[in-house]
Structures are given as C-alpha cells and as structure tokens.
mmCIF file of C-alpha atoms and ligand atoms in Angstrom:
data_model
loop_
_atom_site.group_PDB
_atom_site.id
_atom_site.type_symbol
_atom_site.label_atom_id
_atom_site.label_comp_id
_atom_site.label_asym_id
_atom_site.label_seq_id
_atom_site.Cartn_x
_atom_site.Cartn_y
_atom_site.Cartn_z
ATOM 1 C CA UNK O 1 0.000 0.000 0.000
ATOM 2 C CA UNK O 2 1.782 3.465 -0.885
ATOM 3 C CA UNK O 3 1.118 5.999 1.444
ATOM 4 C CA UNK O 4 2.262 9.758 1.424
ATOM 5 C CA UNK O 5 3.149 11.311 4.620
ATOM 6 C CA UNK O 6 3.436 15.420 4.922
ATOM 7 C CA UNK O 7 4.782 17.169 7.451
ATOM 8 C CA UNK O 8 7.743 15.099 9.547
ATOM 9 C CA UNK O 9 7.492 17.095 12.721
ATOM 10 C CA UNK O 10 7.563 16.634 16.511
ATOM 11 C CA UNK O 11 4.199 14.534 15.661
ATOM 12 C CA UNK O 12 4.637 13.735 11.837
ATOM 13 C CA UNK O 13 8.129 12.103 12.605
ATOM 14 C CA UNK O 14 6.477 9.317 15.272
ATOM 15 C CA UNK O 15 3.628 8.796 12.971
ATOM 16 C CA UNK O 16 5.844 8.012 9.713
ATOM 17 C CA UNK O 17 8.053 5.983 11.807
ATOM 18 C CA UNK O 18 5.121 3.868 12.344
ATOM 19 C CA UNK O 19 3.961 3.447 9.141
ATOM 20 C CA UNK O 20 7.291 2.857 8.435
ATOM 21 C CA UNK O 21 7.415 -0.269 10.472
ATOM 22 C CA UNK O 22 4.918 -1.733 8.608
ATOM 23 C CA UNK O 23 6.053 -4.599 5.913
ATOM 24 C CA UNK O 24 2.734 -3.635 4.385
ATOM 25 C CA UNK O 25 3.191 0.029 3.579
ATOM 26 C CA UNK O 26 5.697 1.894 1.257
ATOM 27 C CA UNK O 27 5.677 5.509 2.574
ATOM 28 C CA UNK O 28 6.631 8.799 0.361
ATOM 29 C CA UNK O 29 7.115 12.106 2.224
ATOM 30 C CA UNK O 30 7.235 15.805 2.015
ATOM 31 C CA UNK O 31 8.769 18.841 4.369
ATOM 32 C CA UNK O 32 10.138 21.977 3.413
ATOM 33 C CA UNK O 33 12.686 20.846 6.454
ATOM 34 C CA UNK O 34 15.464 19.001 4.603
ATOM 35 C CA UNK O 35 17.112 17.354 7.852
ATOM 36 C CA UNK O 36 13.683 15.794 8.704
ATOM 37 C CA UNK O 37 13.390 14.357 5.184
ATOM 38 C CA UNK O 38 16.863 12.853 5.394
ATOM 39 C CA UNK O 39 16.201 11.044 8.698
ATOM 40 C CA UNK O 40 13.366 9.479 7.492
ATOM 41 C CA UNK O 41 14.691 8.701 4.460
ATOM 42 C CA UNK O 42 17.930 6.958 5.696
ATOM 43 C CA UNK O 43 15.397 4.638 7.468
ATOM 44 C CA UNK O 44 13.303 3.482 4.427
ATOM 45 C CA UNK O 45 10.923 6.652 3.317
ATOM 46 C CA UNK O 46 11.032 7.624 -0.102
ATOM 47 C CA UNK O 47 11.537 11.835 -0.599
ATOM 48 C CA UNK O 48 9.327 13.677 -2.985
ATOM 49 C CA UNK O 49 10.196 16.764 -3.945
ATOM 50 C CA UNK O 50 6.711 18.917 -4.018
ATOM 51 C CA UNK O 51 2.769 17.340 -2.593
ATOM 52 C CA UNK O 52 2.272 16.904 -5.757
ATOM 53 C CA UNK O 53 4.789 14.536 -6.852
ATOM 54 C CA UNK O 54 3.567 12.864 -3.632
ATOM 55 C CA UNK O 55 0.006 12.907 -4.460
ATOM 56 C CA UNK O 56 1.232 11.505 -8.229
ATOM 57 C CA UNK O 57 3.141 8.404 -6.093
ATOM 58 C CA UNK O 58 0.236 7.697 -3.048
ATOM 59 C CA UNK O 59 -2.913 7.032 -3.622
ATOM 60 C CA UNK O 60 -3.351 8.356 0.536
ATOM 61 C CA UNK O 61 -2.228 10.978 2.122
ATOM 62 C CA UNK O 62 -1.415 12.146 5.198
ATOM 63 C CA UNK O 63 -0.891 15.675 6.645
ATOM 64 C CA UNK O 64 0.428 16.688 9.954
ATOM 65 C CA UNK O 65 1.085 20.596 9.535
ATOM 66 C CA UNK O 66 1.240 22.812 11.963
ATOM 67 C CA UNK O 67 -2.031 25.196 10.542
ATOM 68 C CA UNK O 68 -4.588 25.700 8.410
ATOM 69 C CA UNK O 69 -2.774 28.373 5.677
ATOM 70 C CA UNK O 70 0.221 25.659 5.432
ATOM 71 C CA UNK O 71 -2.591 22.751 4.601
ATOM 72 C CA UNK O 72 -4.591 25.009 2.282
ATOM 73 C CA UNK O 73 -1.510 25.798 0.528
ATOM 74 C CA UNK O 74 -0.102 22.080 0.147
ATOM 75 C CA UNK O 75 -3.490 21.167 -1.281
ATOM 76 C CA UNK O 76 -4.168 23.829 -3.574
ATOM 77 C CA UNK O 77 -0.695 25.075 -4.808
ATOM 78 C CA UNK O 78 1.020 25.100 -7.875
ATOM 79 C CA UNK O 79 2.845 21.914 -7.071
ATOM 80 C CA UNK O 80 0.281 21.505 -4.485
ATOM 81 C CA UNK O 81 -2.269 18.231 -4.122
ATOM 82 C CA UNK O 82 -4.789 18.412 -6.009
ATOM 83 C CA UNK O 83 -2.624 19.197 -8.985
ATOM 84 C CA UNK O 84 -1.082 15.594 -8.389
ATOM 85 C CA UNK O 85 -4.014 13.849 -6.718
ATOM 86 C CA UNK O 86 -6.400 12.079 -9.081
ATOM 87 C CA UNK O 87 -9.807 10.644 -8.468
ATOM 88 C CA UNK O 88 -10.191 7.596 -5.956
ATOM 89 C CA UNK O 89 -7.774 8.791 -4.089
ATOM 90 C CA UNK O 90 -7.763 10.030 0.337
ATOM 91 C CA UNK O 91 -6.307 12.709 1.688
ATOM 92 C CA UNK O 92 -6.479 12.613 5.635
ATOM 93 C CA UNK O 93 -5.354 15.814 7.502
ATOM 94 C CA UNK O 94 -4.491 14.613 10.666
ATOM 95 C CA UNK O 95 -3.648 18.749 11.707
ATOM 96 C CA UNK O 96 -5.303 20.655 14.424
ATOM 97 C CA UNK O 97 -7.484 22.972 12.218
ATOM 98 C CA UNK O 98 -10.469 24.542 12.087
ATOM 99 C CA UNK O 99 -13.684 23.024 10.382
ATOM 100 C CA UNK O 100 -14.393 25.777 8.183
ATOM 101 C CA UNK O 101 -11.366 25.078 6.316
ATOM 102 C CA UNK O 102 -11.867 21.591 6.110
ATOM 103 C CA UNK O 103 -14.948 21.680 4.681
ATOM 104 C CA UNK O 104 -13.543 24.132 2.079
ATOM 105 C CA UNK O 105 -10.619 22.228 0.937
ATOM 106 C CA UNK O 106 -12.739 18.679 1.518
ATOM 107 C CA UNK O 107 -14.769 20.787 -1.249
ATOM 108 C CA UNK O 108 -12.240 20.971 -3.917
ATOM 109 C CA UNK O 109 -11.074 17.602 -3.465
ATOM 110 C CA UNK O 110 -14.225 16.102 -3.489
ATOM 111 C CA UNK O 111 -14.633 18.174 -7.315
ATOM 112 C CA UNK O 112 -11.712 16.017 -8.383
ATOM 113 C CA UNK O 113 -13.292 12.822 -7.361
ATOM 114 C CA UNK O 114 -10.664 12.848 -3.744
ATOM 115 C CA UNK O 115 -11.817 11.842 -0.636
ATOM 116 C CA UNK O 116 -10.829 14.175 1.980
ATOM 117 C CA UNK O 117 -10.975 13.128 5.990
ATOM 118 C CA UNK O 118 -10.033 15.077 8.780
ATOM 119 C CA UNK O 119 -8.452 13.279 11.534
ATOM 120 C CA UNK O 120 -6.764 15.284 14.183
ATOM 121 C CA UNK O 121 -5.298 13.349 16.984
ATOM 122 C CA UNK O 122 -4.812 14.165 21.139
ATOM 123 C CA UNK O 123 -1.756 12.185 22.701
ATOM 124 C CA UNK O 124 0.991 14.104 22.367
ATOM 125 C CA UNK O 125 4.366 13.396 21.313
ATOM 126 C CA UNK O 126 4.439 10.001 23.772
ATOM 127 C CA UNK O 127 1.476 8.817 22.341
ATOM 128 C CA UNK O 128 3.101 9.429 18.211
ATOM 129 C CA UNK O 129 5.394 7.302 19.606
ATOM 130 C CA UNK O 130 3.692 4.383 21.118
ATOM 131 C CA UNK O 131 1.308 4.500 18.627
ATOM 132 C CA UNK O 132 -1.347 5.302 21.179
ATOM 133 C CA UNK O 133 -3.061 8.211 19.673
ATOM 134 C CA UNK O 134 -6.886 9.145 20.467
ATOM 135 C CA UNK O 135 -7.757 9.834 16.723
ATOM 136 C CA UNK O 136 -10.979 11.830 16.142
ATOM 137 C CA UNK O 137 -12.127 11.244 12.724
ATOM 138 C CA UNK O 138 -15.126 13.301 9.998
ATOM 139 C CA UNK O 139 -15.486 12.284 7.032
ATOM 140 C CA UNK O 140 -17.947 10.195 5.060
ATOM 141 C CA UNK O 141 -18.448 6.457 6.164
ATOM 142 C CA UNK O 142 -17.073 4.219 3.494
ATOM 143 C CA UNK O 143 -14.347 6.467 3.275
ATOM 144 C CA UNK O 144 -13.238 6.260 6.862
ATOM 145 C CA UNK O 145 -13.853 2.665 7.165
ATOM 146 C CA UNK O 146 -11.327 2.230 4.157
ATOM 147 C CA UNK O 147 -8.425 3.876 5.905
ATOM 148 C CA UNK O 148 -8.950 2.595 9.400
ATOM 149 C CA UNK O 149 -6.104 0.192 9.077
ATOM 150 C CA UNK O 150 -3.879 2.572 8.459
ATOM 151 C CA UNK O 151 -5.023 4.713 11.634
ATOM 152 C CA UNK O 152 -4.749 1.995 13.803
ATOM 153 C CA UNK O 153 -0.991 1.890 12.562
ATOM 154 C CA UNK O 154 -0.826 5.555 14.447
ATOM 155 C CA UNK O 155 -3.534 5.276 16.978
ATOM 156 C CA UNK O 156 -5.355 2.938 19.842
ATOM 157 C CA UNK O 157 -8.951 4.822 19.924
ATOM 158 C CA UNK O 158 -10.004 6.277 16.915
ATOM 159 C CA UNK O 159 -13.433 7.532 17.459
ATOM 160 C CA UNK O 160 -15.481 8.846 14.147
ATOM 161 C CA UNK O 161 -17.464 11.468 15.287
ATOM 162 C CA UNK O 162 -19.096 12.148 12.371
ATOM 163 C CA UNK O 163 -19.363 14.052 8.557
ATOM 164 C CA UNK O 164 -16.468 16.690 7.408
ATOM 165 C CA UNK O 165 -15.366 18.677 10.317
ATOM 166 C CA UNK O 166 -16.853 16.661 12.912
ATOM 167 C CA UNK O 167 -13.140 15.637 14.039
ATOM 168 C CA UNK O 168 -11.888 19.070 14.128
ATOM 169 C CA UNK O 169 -14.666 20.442 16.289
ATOM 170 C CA UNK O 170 -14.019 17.489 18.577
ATOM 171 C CA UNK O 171 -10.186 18.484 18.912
ATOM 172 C CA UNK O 172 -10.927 21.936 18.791
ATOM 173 C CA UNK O 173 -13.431 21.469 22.776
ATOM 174 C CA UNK O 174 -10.339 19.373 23.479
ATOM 175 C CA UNK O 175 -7.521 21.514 23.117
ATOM 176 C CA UNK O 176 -9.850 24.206 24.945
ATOM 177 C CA UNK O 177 -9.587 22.711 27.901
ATOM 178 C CA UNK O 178 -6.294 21.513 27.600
ATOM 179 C CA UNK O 179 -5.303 25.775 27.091
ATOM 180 C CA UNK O 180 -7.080 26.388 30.739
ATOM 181 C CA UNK O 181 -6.132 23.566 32.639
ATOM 182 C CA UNK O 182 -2.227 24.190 31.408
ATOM 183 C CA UNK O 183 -2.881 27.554 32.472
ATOM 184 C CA UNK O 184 -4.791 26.209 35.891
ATOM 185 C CA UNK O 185 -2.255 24.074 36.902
ATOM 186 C CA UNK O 186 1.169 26.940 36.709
ATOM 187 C CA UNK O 187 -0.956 28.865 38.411
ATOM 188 C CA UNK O 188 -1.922 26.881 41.076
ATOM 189 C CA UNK O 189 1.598 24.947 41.560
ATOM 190 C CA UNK O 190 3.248 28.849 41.512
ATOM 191 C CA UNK O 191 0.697 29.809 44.619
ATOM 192 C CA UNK O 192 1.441 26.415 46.131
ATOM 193 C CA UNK O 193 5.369 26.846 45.906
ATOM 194 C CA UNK O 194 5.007 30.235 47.036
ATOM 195 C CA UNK O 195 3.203 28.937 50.197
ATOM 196 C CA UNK O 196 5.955 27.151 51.079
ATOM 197 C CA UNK O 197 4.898 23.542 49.720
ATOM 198 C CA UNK O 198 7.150 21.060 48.161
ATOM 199 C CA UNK O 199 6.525 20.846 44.202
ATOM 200 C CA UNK O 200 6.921 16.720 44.730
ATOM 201 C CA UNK O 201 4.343 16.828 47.619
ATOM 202 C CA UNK O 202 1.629 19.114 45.824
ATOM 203 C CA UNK O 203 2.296 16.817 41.961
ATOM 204 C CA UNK O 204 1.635 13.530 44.203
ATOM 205 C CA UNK O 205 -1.454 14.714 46.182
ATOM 206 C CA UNK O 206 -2.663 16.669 43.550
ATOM 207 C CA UNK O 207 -2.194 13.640 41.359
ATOM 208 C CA UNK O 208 -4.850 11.634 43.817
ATOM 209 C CA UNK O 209 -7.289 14.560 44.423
ATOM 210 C CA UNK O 210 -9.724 15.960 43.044
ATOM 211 C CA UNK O 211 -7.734 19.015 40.910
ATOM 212 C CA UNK O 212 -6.372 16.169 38.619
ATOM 213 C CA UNK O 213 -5.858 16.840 35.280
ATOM 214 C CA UNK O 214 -4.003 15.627 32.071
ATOM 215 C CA UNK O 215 -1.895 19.120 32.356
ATOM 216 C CA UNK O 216 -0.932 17.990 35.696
ATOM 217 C CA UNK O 217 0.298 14.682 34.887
ATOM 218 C CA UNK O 218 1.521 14.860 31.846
ATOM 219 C CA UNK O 219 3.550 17.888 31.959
ATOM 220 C CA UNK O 220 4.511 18.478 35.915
ATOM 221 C CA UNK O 221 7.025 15.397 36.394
ATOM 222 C CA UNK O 222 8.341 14.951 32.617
ATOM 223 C CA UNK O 223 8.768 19.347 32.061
ATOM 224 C CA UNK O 224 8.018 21.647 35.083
ATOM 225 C CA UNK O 225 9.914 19.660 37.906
ATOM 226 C CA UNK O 226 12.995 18.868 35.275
ATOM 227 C CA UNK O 227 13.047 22.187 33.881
ATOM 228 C CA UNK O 228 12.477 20.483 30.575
ATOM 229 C CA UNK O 229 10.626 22.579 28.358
ATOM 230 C CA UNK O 230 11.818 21.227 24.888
ATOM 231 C CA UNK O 231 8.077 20.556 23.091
ATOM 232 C CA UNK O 232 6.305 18.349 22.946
ATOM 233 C CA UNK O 233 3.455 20.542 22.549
ATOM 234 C CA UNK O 234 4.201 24.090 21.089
ATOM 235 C CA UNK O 235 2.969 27.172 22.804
ATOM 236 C CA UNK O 236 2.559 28.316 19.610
ATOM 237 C CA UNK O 237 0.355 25.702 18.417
ATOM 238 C CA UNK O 238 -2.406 25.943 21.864
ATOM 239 C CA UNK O 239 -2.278 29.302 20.900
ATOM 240 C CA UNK O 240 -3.620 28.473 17.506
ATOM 241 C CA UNK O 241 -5.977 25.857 18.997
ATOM 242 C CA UNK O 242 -7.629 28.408 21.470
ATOM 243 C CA UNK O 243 -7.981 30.914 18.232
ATOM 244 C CA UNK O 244 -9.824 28.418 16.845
ATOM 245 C CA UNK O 245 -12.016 27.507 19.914
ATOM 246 C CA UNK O 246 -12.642 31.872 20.241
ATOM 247 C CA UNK O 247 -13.222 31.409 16.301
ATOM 248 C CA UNK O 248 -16.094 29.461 16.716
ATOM 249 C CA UNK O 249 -17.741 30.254 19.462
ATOM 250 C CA UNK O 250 -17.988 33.737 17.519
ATOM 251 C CA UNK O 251 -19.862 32.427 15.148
ATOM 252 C CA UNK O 252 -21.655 30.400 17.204
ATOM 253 C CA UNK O 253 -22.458 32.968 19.717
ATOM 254 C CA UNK O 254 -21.133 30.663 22.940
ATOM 255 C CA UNK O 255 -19.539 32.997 25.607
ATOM 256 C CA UNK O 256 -15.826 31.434 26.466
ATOM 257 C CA UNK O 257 -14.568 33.496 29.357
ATOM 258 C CA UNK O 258 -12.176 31.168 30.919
ATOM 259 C CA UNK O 259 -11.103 30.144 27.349
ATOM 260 C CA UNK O 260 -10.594 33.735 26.632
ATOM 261 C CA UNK O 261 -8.554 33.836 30.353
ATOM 262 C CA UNK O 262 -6.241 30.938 28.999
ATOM 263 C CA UNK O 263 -5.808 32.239 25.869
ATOM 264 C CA UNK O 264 -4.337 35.453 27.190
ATOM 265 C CA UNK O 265 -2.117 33.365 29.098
ATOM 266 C CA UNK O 266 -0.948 31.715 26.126
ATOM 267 C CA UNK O 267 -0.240 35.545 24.376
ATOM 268 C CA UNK O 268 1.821 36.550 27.454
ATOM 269 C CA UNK O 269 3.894 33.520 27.296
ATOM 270 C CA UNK O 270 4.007 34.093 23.021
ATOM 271 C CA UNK O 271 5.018 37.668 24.026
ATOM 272 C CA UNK O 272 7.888 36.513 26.087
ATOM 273 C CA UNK O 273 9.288 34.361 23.411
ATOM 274 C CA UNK O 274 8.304 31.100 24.096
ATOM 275 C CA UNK O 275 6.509 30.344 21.137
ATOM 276 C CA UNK O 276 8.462 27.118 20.540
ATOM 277 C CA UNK O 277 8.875 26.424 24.271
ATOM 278 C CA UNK O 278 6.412 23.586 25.487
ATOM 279 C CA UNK O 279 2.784 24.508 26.762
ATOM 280 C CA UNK O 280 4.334 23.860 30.263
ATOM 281 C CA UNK O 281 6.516 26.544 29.452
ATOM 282 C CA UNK O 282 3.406 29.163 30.363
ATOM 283 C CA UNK O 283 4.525 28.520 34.179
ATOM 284 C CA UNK O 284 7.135 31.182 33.398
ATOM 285 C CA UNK O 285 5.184 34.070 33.627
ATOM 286 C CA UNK O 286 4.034 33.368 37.450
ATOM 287 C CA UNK O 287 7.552 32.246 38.080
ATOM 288 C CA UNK O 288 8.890 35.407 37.394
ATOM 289 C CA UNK O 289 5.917 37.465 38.678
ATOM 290 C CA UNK O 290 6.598 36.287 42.433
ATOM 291 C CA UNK O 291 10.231 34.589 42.535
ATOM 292 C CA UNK O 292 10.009 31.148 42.883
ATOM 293 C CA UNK O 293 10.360 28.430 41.012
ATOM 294 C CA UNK O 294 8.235 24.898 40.671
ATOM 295 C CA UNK O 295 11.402 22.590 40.456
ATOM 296 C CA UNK O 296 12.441 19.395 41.543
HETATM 297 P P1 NAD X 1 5.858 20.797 14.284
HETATM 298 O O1 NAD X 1 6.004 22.255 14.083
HETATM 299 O O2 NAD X 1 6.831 20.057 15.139
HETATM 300 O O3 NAD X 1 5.875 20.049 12.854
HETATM 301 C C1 NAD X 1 5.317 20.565 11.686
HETATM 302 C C2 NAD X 1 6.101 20.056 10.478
HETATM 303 O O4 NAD X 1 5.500 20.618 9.303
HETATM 304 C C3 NAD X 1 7.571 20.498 10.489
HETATM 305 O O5 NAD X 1 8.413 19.398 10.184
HETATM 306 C C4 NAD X 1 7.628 21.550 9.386
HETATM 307 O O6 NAD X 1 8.898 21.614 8.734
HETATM 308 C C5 NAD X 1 6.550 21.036 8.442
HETATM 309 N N1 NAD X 1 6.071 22.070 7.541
HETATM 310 C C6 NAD X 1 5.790 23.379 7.809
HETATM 311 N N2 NAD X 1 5.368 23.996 6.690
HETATM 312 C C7 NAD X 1 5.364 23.060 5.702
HETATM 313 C C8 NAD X 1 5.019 23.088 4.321
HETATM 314 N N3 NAD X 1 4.580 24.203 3.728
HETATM 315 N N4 NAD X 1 5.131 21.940 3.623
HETATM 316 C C9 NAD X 1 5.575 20.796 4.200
HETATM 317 N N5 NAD X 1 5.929 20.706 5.507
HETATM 318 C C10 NAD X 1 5.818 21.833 6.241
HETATM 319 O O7 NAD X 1 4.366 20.571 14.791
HETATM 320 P P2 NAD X 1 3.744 19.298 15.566
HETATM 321 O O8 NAD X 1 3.900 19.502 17.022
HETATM 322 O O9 NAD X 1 4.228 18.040 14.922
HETATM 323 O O10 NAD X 1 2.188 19.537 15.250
HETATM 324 C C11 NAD X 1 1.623 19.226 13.983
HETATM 325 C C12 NAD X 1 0.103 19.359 14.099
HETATM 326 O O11 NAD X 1 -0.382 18.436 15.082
HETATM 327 C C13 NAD X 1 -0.380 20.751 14.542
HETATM 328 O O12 NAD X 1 -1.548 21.068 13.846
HETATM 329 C C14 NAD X 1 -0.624 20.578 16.032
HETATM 330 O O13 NAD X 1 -1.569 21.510 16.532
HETATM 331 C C15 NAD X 1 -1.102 19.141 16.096
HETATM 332 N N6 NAD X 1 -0.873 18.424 17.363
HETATM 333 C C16 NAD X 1 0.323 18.496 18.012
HETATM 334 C C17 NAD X 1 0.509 17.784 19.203
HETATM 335 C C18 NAD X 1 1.824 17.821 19.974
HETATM 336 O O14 NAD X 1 1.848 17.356 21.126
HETATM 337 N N7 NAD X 1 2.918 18.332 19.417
HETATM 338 C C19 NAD X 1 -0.524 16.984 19.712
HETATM 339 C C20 NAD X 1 -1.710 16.893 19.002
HETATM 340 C C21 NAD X 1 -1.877 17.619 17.831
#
C-alpha cells in the first residue's frame, strides 16, 4: 500500500516511523525541512520533492502541519495536491485545524473525485510514539472505514465522530480545555510553591485529588519539575488551537470566558518568546511574577 506522509514534525516524525514499520506500507514524504526528510529517508521513506509529486506516487495521504494556511496551501498550490491527486484517491489531515477550512478544501477535493478526511489526533508526542493516539475522525463512512487500518498503525482509539469537520470540532473542545487547565495548573503549583509547599508533595497529592488533570500529569514530572521545556506541545500551536475555539464560538455565539482567560495566558507567554517552548513553558510568567520556582 503506498502511502504519502506530509509534514515530519515533533508529531509527523512518530507517525511516519510507524507506518514505516509496517512490511505492508511503502511511505513517500514531504517537508520543506530538509534534515527531517533525510532522517526518514535513511530509514526506508522515499523523498518527494513537491505534494504533488507525492500525491502523483500515493494514492493516501497524510498531513500533519502545523495550521490551516500551510494545509490550504499544500493542497491547492502550484505543485500543491490536487494538482497531483487524481480521483479515488484520500487525503487525511491529521492537523489541528479549524472546520471551516476543512470543509472548504474537503470541497475541492471532493470536485476532483478525492476523498478528503479530517483526523486530528490528542496524545501528544508520547502517544506518536507508542502508537497510542486518540484519533478523532469526519469524514464520510465508506471512506473512513477504508483507511482505518492505516489509523490503527498511528492510533489505539479512533473515534469517528461524524461528517467533514466533525473531528476538528471534537479536537478543537479538546484543546480548549487543555489551554485552561495548562494555564490552571502553573498557576496553582506557583501559589502552592510560594506557600511554602514542596513541588513533589503538591504533583503527588494533587495527582490523587480531586484538581487532577491531564496538564498535571503529563507535563509536571516529565517538564516543570525537570526544567524540561523542549516541546512536545508548542505554545505556539495551543495558541492556535484556542484561536480556533474563540473562532467558533464567535460564530456560534457561545460565551468562552475562561477560554478567553487561557488564551491570554498563552499571548503573554508568546510575548515573552516562548513560542516554541512547550505549553508547560506558560509557568514562566508566574515564576517570574513572584520569585520562585516549581522545580524538583
Ligand atoms: P511541528 O512544528 O513540530 O511540525 C510541523 C512540520 O510541518 C515540520 O516538520 C515543518 O517543517 C513542516 N512544515 C511546515 N510547513 C510546511 C510546508 N509548507 N510543507 C511541508 N511541511 C511543512 O508541529 P507538531 O507539534 O508536529 O504539530 C503538527 C500538528 O499536530 C499541529 O496542527 C498541532 O496543533 C497538532 N498536534 C500536536 C501535538 C503535539 O503534542 N505536538 C498533539 C496533538 C496535535
């Protein structure tokens, strides 16, 4: 089965390892980041030089970019997609986006006879690797049920939600929460050190209390306490994700206020230069608001 992979990032590189592994699939990919392309292709991938040349090789595709300009411009560009793609073919954006643009681009493939699923995935960079992803699927039926082998190659719960866009709406509550409970937790672990508490005492009690969270676990031991903050998870990219969640609940005319709360959060840490930082990074801005640090 050929399969075209775009997009050989933090999550991208993971996921096309994984395909890789299968004896089943024979993978093509495509970044404008040379030094990603060459690692993969050392270990089996075969490098295309546009998404087109890729779509002209795969008959499905796979993106993992990091927004919605960069997929609507490797679809519809000159060497783009759709001028390679040809009818019976799947394209599966596996990106955090918002629906809108899914269902435009799902639009113009679907005039050229390509099926177009979007697929985002929660997990983070541990789950790419294990293979472990939740994977939150729209698209049309048949379609999905066609490509759910190869998802199962990246993920352990794929859930389809429902038509075109249904999988991006799904990510996009997700990552809303994710935005305020990252925010939540630096907050509270900042008051806690500040009260004199031991970061290790407040990550294993909070860990059995109520104030639980993903956030908390995932990012206090592995980041905060280790002063790790390599991403993982861009603060650039929540950023993106709580646009999207203030995006539509414009148009749909749903209040957000502790959304909107988080989201500032995420600008402050964006306007300190921690863009690329991980979303754990945010813990910063408190740290250096009252002196201390949450550290093991
Ligand atoms: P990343 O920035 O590490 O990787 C993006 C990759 O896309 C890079 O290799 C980059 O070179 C490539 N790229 C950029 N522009 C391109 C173009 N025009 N053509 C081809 N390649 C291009 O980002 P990531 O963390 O891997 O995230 C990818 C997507 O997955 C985002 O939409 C993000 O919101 C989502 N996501 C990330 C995580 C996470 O934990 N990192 C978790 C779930 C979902």
């Amino acid at each position: 089965m050929k399969v075209g992979f775009i997009g050989i990032g933090a999550m991208g590189k993971p996921m096309a390892q994984n395909l890789l592994k299968s004896a089943k699939v024979q993978l093509y990919i495509y970044d404008v980041n040379a030094a990603a392309v060459a690692e993969l292709a050392a270990q089996g991938a075969i490098p295309c030089r546009s998404p087109r040349e890729l779509a002209e090789a795969a008959a499905v595709i796979i993106m993992m970019l990091p927004n919605a300009a960069i997929v609507e411009t490797t679809l519809t560009g000159e060497q783009g997609l759709l001028a390679g793609g040809t009818a019976g073919h799947t394209i599966i954006d596996m990106s955090s986006v918002a629906a809108a643009s899914t269902h435009r681009m799902a639009a113009l493939a679907q005039a050229k006879g390509i099926e177009y699923i979007d697929a985002p995935v929660s997990g983070g960079v541990a789950g790419a690797v294990a293979g472990t992803l939740t994977i939150m699927v729209g698209g049309e039926a048949a379609a999905v049920q066609a490509i759910e082998p190869i998802l199962q190659m990246l993920g352990q719960k794929i859930y389809h939600v429902g038509a075109t866009g249904a999988g991006d709406s799904m990510k996009v509550v997700n990552n809303l929460l994710l935005g305020i409970n990252m925010a939540a937790v630096a907050e509270a672990l900042v008051l806690g050190a500040k009260s004199g508490l031991k970061p290790r005492v407040m990550l294993d009690i909070i860990k059995e209390s109520s104030g639980r969270s993903y956030a908390l676990e995932a990012k206090t031991e592995k980041f905060i306490l280790k002063n790790n903050f390599a991403a993982g998870f861009a603060i650039d990219l929540e950023y993106k994700d709580l646009d999207l969640a203030m995006e539509t609940a414009k148009n749909l005319d749903v209040p957000l206020p502790v959304g909107a709360s988080a989201q500032q959060v995420f600008a402050m840490a964006k306007a300190k230069g921690l863009g690329r930082e991980d979303i754990s990074a945010v813990i910063k801005i408190w740290e250096e608001l009252t002196g201390v640090q949450v550290r093991e």
